[in-house]
C-alpha positions as a printed Julia matrix, in Angstrom:
237×3 Matrix{Float64}:
 65.02  -50.91    1.77
 65.16  -47.98    4.16
 67.95  -45.45    4.08
 69.74  -43.61    6.82
 73.0   -41.7     7.31
 73.13  -40.38    3.76
 72.71  -36.88    2.41
 69.22  -37.32    1.01
 68.53  -33.59    1.24
 71.2   -32.94   -1.39
 69.48  -35.18   -3.93
 66.98  -33.93   -6.48
 63.35  -34.5    -5.58
 61.68  -35.44   -8.84
 61.74  -38.69  -10.79
 59.58  -38.25  -13.85
 59.26  -41.13  -16.33
 60.67  -41.21  -19.84
 58.74  -39.14  -22.4
 55.73  -40.94  -23.82
 55.19  -43.12  -20.74
 51.64  -43.95  -19.74
 50.21  -42.25  -16.64
 50.57  -44.06  -13.33
 47.37  -45.82  -12.27
 45.9   -44.25   -9.14
 43.79  -46.67   -7.11
 42.03  -46.15   -3.77
 40.92  -49.32   -2.0
 37.53  -49.49   -0.33
 37.34  -50.76    3.22
 40.2   -52.35    5.16
 42.65  -54.47    3.19
 44.18  -57.52    4.86
 47.97  -57.32    4.81
 48.65  -60.71    3.13
 46.19  -59.76    0.37
 48.0   -56.47   -0.16
 51.38  -58.18   -0.43
 50.02  -60.75   -2.9
 48.51  -57.98   -5.02
 51.77  -56.03   -5.01
 53.81  -59.1    -5.92
 51.53  -59.79   -8.87
 51.57  -56.19  -10.07
 55.33  -55.81   -9.76
 55.85  -58.94  -11.85
 53.51  -57.58  -14.52
 55.2   -54.16  -14.55
 58.58  -55.86  -14.87
 57.27  -57.95  -17.77
 55.88  -54.87  -19.49
 52.28  -56.06  -19.33
 50.93  -53.59  -16.74
 51.22  -49.93  -15.94
 52.85  -48.46  -12.87
 50.48  -48.07   -9.93
 49.96  -46.21   -6.68
 47.56  -48.06   -4.43
 46.11  -46.29   -1.38
 44.86  -48.56    1.4
 43.99  -48.79    5.08
 44.75  -51.95    7.03
 43.18  -53.48   10.13
 45.47  -53.14   13.18
 48.7   -55.1    12.65
 52.47  -55.0    12.99
 54.92  -55.7    10.2
 58.52  -56.8    10.56
 60.94  -55.61    7.9
 64.17  -57.31    6.94
 66.14  -55.57    9.73
 63.61  -56.14   12.53
 65.01  -57.04   15.96
 63.02  -59.34   18.22
 63.48  -57.06   21.24
 61.6   -54.28   19.42
 58.37  -56.29   19.42
 57.09  -55.36   22.87
 53.59  -56.89   22.71
 53.67  -59.85   20.31
 50.15  -61.01   21.18
 48.46  -57.64   20.76
 47.94  -57.64   16.98
 48.87  -59.97   14.11
 52.56  -59.72   13.2
 53.51  -60.1     9.54
 57.05  -60.71    8.33
 57.55  -58.74    5.15
 60.23  -58.27    2.53
 60.43  -54.49    2.73
 63.44  -52.84    4.28
 63.43  -51.52    7.81
 62.23  -52.8    11.15
 58.87  -52.96   12.94
 56.0   -50.69   12.0
 52.31  -50.42   12.77
 49.44  -50.14   10.3
 45.81  -49.58   11.18
 42.62  -47.62   10.52
 43.16  -43.88   10.22
 46.57  -44.32    8.66
 46.94  -43.83    4.92
 49.29  -46.35    3.34
 50.44  -45.63   -0.19
 51.95  -48.59   -1.99
 54.13  -47.25   -4.79
 54.86  -49.58   -7.7
 57.06  -47.69  -10.14
 59.48  -48.78  -12.86
 62.69  -47.2   -11.66
 64.39  -48.57  -14.76
 62.62  -45.78  -16.66
 63.19  -43.22  -13.9
 66.96  -43.13  -13.58
 67.77  -46.32  -11.61
 68.71  -44.31   -8.52
 67.26  -45.82   -5.34
 68.62  -43.11   -3.03
 67.04  -40.44   -5.2
 63.78  -42.42   -5.17
 63.7   -42.52   -1.37
 64.51  -38.8    -1.2
 61.67  -38.09   -3.62
 59.24  -40.17   -1.55
 60.25  -38.17    1.51
 59.79  -34.9    -0.32
 56.38  -36.03   -1.6
 55.24  -36.64    1.97
 56.79  -33.42    3.3
 55.12  -31.29    0.62
 51.8   -33.03    1.26
 51.99  -32.29    4.99
 52.81  -28.68    4.19
 49.36  -28.24    2.67
 47.97  -28.81    6.16
 50.41  -26.4     7.84
 52.56  -29.21    9.23
 56.31  -28.86    8.82
 57.7   -32.31    8.13
 61.46  -32.79    8.2
 63.93  -35.51    7.29
 66.74  -36.62    9.54
 69.98  -38.08    8.21
 70.26  -40.53   11.11
 66.58  -41.51   11.18
 64.25  -42.78    8.48
 60.84  -41.26    7.91
 59.33  -37.8     8.26
 59.49  -35.97   11.58
 57.83  -32.97   13.22
 59.21  -30.83   16.02
 57.12  -30.68   19.23
 58.18  -27.53   21.1
 54.93  -27.79   23.06
 56.36  -30.93   24.66
 59.9   -29.77   25.32
 63.14  -28.66   23.74
 64.37  -30.98   20.97
 61.27  -33.21   21.21
 60.35  -34.72   17.84
 57.67  -37.18   16.78
 57.41  -39.32   13.68
 54.39  -38.68   11.46
 55.22  -40.8     8.41
 57.19  -43.97    7.72
 58.95  -45.08    4.55
 59.91  -48.65    3.71
 60.44  -49.98    0.21
 61.66  -52.94   -1.74
 62.98  -52.96   -5.3
 62.87  -56.0    -7.56
 64.24  -55.85  -11.09
 64.12  -52.07  -10.78
 60.41  -52.05   -9.89
 59.54  -50.62   -6.49
 56.89  -51.78   -4.05
 55.75  -51.18   -0.48
 55.97  -47.42    0.1
 54.9   -44.81    2.66
 52.42  -44.46    5.51
 51.06  -41.2     6.89
 49.36  -40.96   10.27
 46.08  -39.15    9.74
 44.14  -40.2    12.84
 45.19  -43.71   13.9
 44.97  -44.86   17.52
 48.46  -43.77   18.57
 48.48  -46.1    21.59
 48.67  -48.99   19.14
 52.28  -48.03   18.41
 53.12  -48.88   22.03
 53.45  -52.58   21.18
 56.62  -52.0    19.15
 59.66  -49.77   18.97
 58.64  -48.11   15.7
 61.4   -48.57   13.11
 63.76  -49.48   15.94
 64.06  -45.81   16.99
 63.97  -45.23   20.74
 63.67  -41.9    22.48
 61.17  -40.36   20.06
 57.4   -40.52   19.82
 54.75  -40.88   17.14
 52.19  -38.29   16.12
 49.43  -37.73   13.56
 47.67  -34.9    11.81
 44.82  -35.27   14.3
 47.21  -35.26   17.25
 48.63  -31.99   15.91
 45.16  -30.46   15.78
 44.71  -30.76   12.01
 41.23  -32.1    11.26
 41.55  -33.62    7.79
 39.29  -36.12    6.04
 40.92  -39.05    4.28
 39.62  -37.98    0.82
 41.19  -34.55    1.36
 44.54  -36.12    2.23
 44.27  -38.4    -0.8
 43.59  -35.45   -3.1
 46.69  -33.6    -1.91
 48.79  -36.77   -2.1
 47.78  -37.2    -5.72
 48.52  -33.6    -6.7
 51.94  -33.73   -5.05
 52.7   -37.16   -6.49
 52.18  -35.74   -9.99
 54.59  -32.93   -9.2
 57.24  -35.42   -8.13
 56.63  -38.47  -10.33
 54.46  -37.43  -13.27
 50.85  -37.82  -14.44
 48.34  -40.23  -12.94
 45.06  -41.7   -14.19
 42.27  -43.21  -12.13
 42.1   -46.96  -12.71
């Protein structure tokens, strides 16, 4: 699901597991991961977490250039259907782009042991991303009428804002999957083939576009530290 038009800022921004829970597995994929392979892996892991036979997991990946269509995607928002592969997916939301230079974090957590509050979960994901961006002197903000994390662009005009991170999740039997994507240094022109998340009138940016030169391992390190603040301990798989 994606959420909008709710007071996410008023929700608490931590969802630690029950005492005695095992650390969340932290996995970083090597190379580019094909999207169907990622979905199959998530489906398998979510089923195992639900059955109690596997630990929770955060899986960091990069994809080759592609578009995904969430459950609320509108056909008119796919502007260049032949440009990249288009994958229909079960996560909430509309169209989004994934590609090299974008860090995708697939978050597979047992919300049954974390309060069973999906709105709080989404708010915590947002806060995780915002606090991560803050380490690189980027002020990310949430908007009640728009999903994702946004940055103000006064250099481009009054009230100009660009999206730097997207959030789209699905929950099955109280286990989450899909997750967040942060634009480190993707080719921003690739977003031109869609209306990202169905939101018109706003642009897309990245850490690189904002003048922040950050290596992917550095971003990953900060993501992990902030994840532990928000969701609890991790362990490398």
